[in-house]
Structure formats: C-alpha cells, structure tokens
mmCIF file of C-alpha atoms in Angstrom:
data_model
loop_
_atom_site.group_PDB
_atom_site.id
_atom_site.type_symbol
_atom_site.label_atom_id
_atom_site.label_comp_id
_atom_site.label_asym_id
_atom_site.label_seq_id
_atom_site.Cartn_x
_atom_site.Cartn_y
_atom_site.Cartn_z
ATOM 1 C CA MET A 1 -44.066 35.913 9.642
ATOM 2 C CA ASP A 2 -43.948 37.578 13.043
ATOM 3 C CA MET A 3 -42.068 40.912 12.951
ATOM 4 C CA ASN A 4 -40.541 40.272 16.396
ATOM 5 C CA GLU A 5 -38.931 37.093 15.083
ATOM 6 C CA ILE A 6 -37.496 38.963 12.097
ATOM 7 C CA LEU A 7 -36.173 41.777 14.295
ATOM 8 C CA THR A 8 -34.603 39.217 16.645
ATOM 9 C CA PHE A 9 -32.878 37.591 13.682
ATOM 10 C CA VAL A 10 -31.587 40.965 12.459
ATOM 11 C CA GLY A 11 -30.193 41.551 15.958
ATOM 12 C CA LEU A 12 -28.373 38.217 15.756
ATOM 13 C CA VAL A 13 -26.937 39.200 12.368
ATOM 14 C CA ARG A 14 -25.633 42.400 13.986
ATOM 15 C CA ARG A 15 -23.978 40.457 16.783
ATOM 16 C CA SER A 16 -22.354 38.153 14.228
ATOM 17 C CA GLY A 17 -20.644 41.180 12.655
ATOM 18 C CA HIS A 18 -22.314 40.829 9.256
ATOM 19 C CA LEU A 19 -24.596 43.862 9.378
ATOM 20 C CA ALA A 20 -23.786 47.375 8.174
ATOM 21 C CA VAL A 21 -25.827 49.935 10.106
ATOM 22 C CA GLY A 22 -26.505 53.507 9.024
ATOM 23 C CA ALA A 23 -26.613 55.166 5.632
ATOM 24 C CA ASP A 24 -22.865 55.798 5.352
ATOM 25 C CA ASP A 25 -21.871 52.226 6.266
ATOM 26 C CA VAL A 26 -24.528 50.724 4.018
ATOM 27 C CA ALA A 27 -23.501 52.896 1.043
ATOM 28 C CA GLU A 28 -19.852 51.909 1.600
ATOM 29 C CA SER A 29 -20.652 48.187 1.861
ATOM 30 C CA CYS A 30 -22.714 48.426 -1.336
ATOM 31 C CA ALA A 31 -19.890 50.213 -3.164
ATOM 32 C CA LYS A 32 -17.373 47.567 -2.054
ATOM 33 C CA GLY A 33 -19.698 44.742 -3.096
ATOM 34 C CA ARG A 34 -20.191 43.332 0.406
ATOM 35 C CA ALA A 35 -23.899 44.093 0.886
ATOM 36 C CA ARG A 36 -26.267 41.264 -0.019
ATOM 37 C CA LEU A 37 -29.580 42.680 1.201
ATOM 38 C CA VAL A 38 -30.638 46.189 2.324
ATOM 39 C CA LEU A 39 -33.398 46.745 4.886
ATOM 40 C CA LEU A 40 -35.317 50.026 4.859
ATOM 41 C CA PRO A 41 -37.983 50.724 7.498
ATOM 42 C CA ASN A 42 -41.270 52.179 6.292
ATOM 43 C CA ASP A 43 -40.699 55.589 7.896
ATOM 44 C CA THR A 44 -37.265 56.211 6.341
ATOM 45 C CA ALA A 45 -36.902 59.713 4.887
ATOM 46 C CA ALA A 46 -37.370 60.076 1.127
ATOM 47 C CA ASN A 47 -33.846 61.462 0.629
ATOM 48 C CA THR A 48 -32.331 58.468 2.405
ATOM 49 C CA VAL A 49 -34.416 56.094 0.279
ATOM 50 C CA LYS A 50 -33.205 57.807 -2.918
ATOM 51 C CA TRP A 51 -29.608 57.667 -1.692
ATOM 52 C CA MET A 52 -29.853 53.949 -0.921
ATOM 53 C CA GLU A 53 -31.545 53.220 -4.258
ATOM 54 C CA ALA A 54 -28.648 54.947 -6.017
ATOM 55 C CA ALA A 55 -26.095 53.089 -3.873
ATOM 56 C CA VAL A 56 -27.486 49.630 -4.621
ATOM 57 C CA GLU A 57 -28.220 50.217 -8.305
ATOM 58 C CA ARG A 58 -24.766 49.348 -9.696
ATOM 59 C CA LYS A 59 -24.300 46.211 -7.604
ATOM 60 C CA GLU A 60 -27.954 45.134 -7.969
ATOM 61 C CA VAL A 61 -28.471 44.636 -4.234
ATOM 62 C CA PRO A 62 -32.132 44.014 -3.363
ATOM 63 C CA ILE A 63 -33.894 46.477 -1.065
ATOM 64 C CA LEU A 64 -36.518 45.154 1.338
ATOM 65 C CA ARG A 65 -39.160 47.163 3.164
ATOM 66 C CA PRO A 66 -40.489 44.527 5.579
ATOM 67 C CA GLY A 67 -42.978 46.725 7.449
ATOM 68 C CA MET A 68 -40.989 47.864 10.456
ATOM 69 C CA THR A 69 -40.272 51.333 11.789
ATOM 70 C CA LYS A 70 -36.894 52.966 12.383
ATOM 71 C CA LYS A 71 -37.504 52.692 16.115
ATOM 72 C CA ASP A 72 -38.270 48.942 15.859
ATOM 73 C CA LEU A 73 -35.120 48.279 13.835
ATOM 74 C CA GLY A 74 -33.011 50.469 16.111
ATOM 75 C CA GLU A 75 -34.208 48.695 19.239
ATOM 76 C CA ALA A 76 -33.419 45.319 17.692
ATOM 77 C CA LEU A 77 -29.897 46.534 16.928
ATOM 78 C CA GLY A 78 -29.299 48.216 20.274
ATOM 79 C CA VAL A 79 -29.393 51.809 19.000
ATOM 80 C CA GLY A 80 -32.040 54.527 19.288
ATOM 81 C CA SER A 81 -33.317 54.319 15.739
ATOM 82 C CA CYS A 82 -31.950 53.022 12.471
ATOM 83 C CA ALA A 83 -32.972 54.234 9.007
ATOM 84 C CA VAL A 84 -31.111 51.568 7.002
ATOM 85 C CA ALA A 85 -29.155 48.360 7.489
ATOM 86 C CA ALA A 86 -27.471 45.905 5.122
ATOM 87 C CA VAL A 87 -26.827 42.187 5.576
ATOM 88 C CA CYS A 88 -23.278 41.476 4.353
ATOM 89 C CA ASP A 89 -23.306 37.660 4.395
ATOM 90 C CA THR A 90 -25.045 35.630 1.700
ATOM 91 C CA GLY A 91 -26.053 32.758 3.986
ATOM 92 C CA LEU A 92 -27.628 35.110 6.514
ATOM 93 C CA ALA A 93 -29.366 37.029 3.715
ATOM 94 C CA ILE A 94 -30.843 33.722 2.491
ATOM 95 C CA ALA A 95 -32.076 32.911 5.996
ATOM 96 C CA LEU A 96 -33.698 36.340 6.312
ATOM 97 C CA SER A 97 -35.380 36.087 2.907
ATOM 98 C CA LYS A 98 -36.753 32.670 3.914
ATOM 99 C CA LYS A 99 -38.136 34.159 7.137
ATOM 100 C CA LEU A 100 -39.794 36.875 5.053
ATOM 101 C CA GLU A 101 -41.148 34.147 2.721
ATOM 102 C CA MET A 102 -39.652 35.658 -0.434
ATOM 103 C CA ALA A 103 -39.043 32.626 -2.646
ATOM 104 C CA GLU A 104 -37.736 34.487 -5.714
ATOM 105 C CA LEU A 105 -35.199 36.477 -3.686
ATOM 106 C CA THR A 106 -34.143 33.315 -1.854
ATOM 107 C CA ALA A 107 -33.484 31.579 -5.187
ATOM 108 C CA GLN A 108 -31.371 34.520 -6.427
ATOM 109 C CA LEU A 109 -29.334 34.581 -3.234
ATOM 110 C CA GLU A 110 -28.815 30.805 -3.338
ATOM 111 C CA GLN A 111 -27.409 31.133 -6.865
ATOM 112 C CA LYS A 112 -25.060 33.855 -5.625
ATOM 113 C CA LEU A 113 -23.962 31.619 -2.739
ATOM 114 C CA ALA A 114 -23.238 28.758 -5.156
ATOM 115 C CA ARG A 115 -21.064 31.082 -7.283
ATOM 116 C CA GLU A 116 -19.203 32.242 -4.169
ATOM 117 C CA LYS A 117 -18.525 28.647 -3.138
ATOM 118 C CA ARG A 118 -17.230 27.747 -6.616
ATOM 119 C CA ARG A 119 -14.894 30.753 -6.631
ATOM 120 C CA LYS A 120 -13.610 29.913 -3.179
ATOM 121 C CA ALA A 121 -13.011 26.264 -4.100
ATOM 122 C CA LYS A 122 -11.181 27.297 -7.271
ATOM 123 C CA LYS A 123 -9.044 29.748 -5.330
ATOM 124 C CA LEU A 124 -8.167 27.128 -2.697
ATOM 125 C CA ALA A 125 -7.346 24.545 -5.380
ATOM 126 C CA GLY A 126 -4.927 26.987 -7.006
ATOM 127 C CA LYS A 127 -3.145 27.613 -3.708
ATOM 128 C CA ALA A 128 -2.837 23.929 -2.811
ATOM 129 C CA ASN A 129 -0.278 23.216 -5.544
ATOM 130 C CA THR A 130 2.080 26.129 -4.861
ATOM 131 C CA SER A 131 4.056 24.572 -2.040
ATOM 132 C CA LYS A 132 7.658 23.581 -2.738
ATOM 133 C CA ARG A 133 7.970 21.402 0.340
ATOM 134 C CA GLY A 134 8.500 17.721 -0.103
ATOM 135 C CA LYS A 135 10.077 17.947 -3.543
#
C-alpha cells in the first residue's frame, strides 16, 4: 500500500474528529476506552513508545508502526510533527487496517464493531418502550 494514500486517509480521520493526536490525548483516549488503533511512527522516542505500550495494555488497543516518520504523520495532520495518534472510531480503524492489508487486525476490529452494534441496538430497544404517551 502506498504510504501517501495511508497518510491522506489519516488526515481525513483527523478532519472527521475521530483522531486523538499527541501522547497526552492518546493516553487519555486509551484510558477512557475510546481508542481503537494507535499509530506510532518509526522515529518515535523510546520513552514515548514505552508510555504508549503501558497506556494501551489494559484496554488491549493494537499499536501499529506502519513505516512513516513523525514529520510525515505531522504533515498529514497539519502539524509540524506527531509522535503518536489514535483512531477513535471502529469503522475508520477497520478501513485503515484494510488499507494496511492486516487481515487479522481487521477481523478483530470487525468483531468489536459487531459487539458495539448489538449493544447500541439493545440500548435503543430498551428506550423505545419507556414512553407513557398514547396510553
């Protein structure tokens, strides 16, 4: 897969509002259970890598190192450089994993998306019967 295409897609994810950028935001989104996929450029500092590995460990968020630099990722996101970013939408994480041709990760994310849809449907079904109008 062409790295420019992947970086363009990551830029679109940023514009959609489903991307946490920077170590603090990524660690917070992991702690709150919003992060679905973490991107680490190849030239990220070792301390930052250790911090992100610790942040994603409890929530079992996959970390990807797709072969880009901090400068490449930063330019795609409209900042100078970026050491870490996290995709916070399951559908967009699936699309990115497909672009990176990672079949096993795609399957895991699709299972997570199916669980999310079931929970949402169950929650909506529970709310539908609470109205007292029309009785």
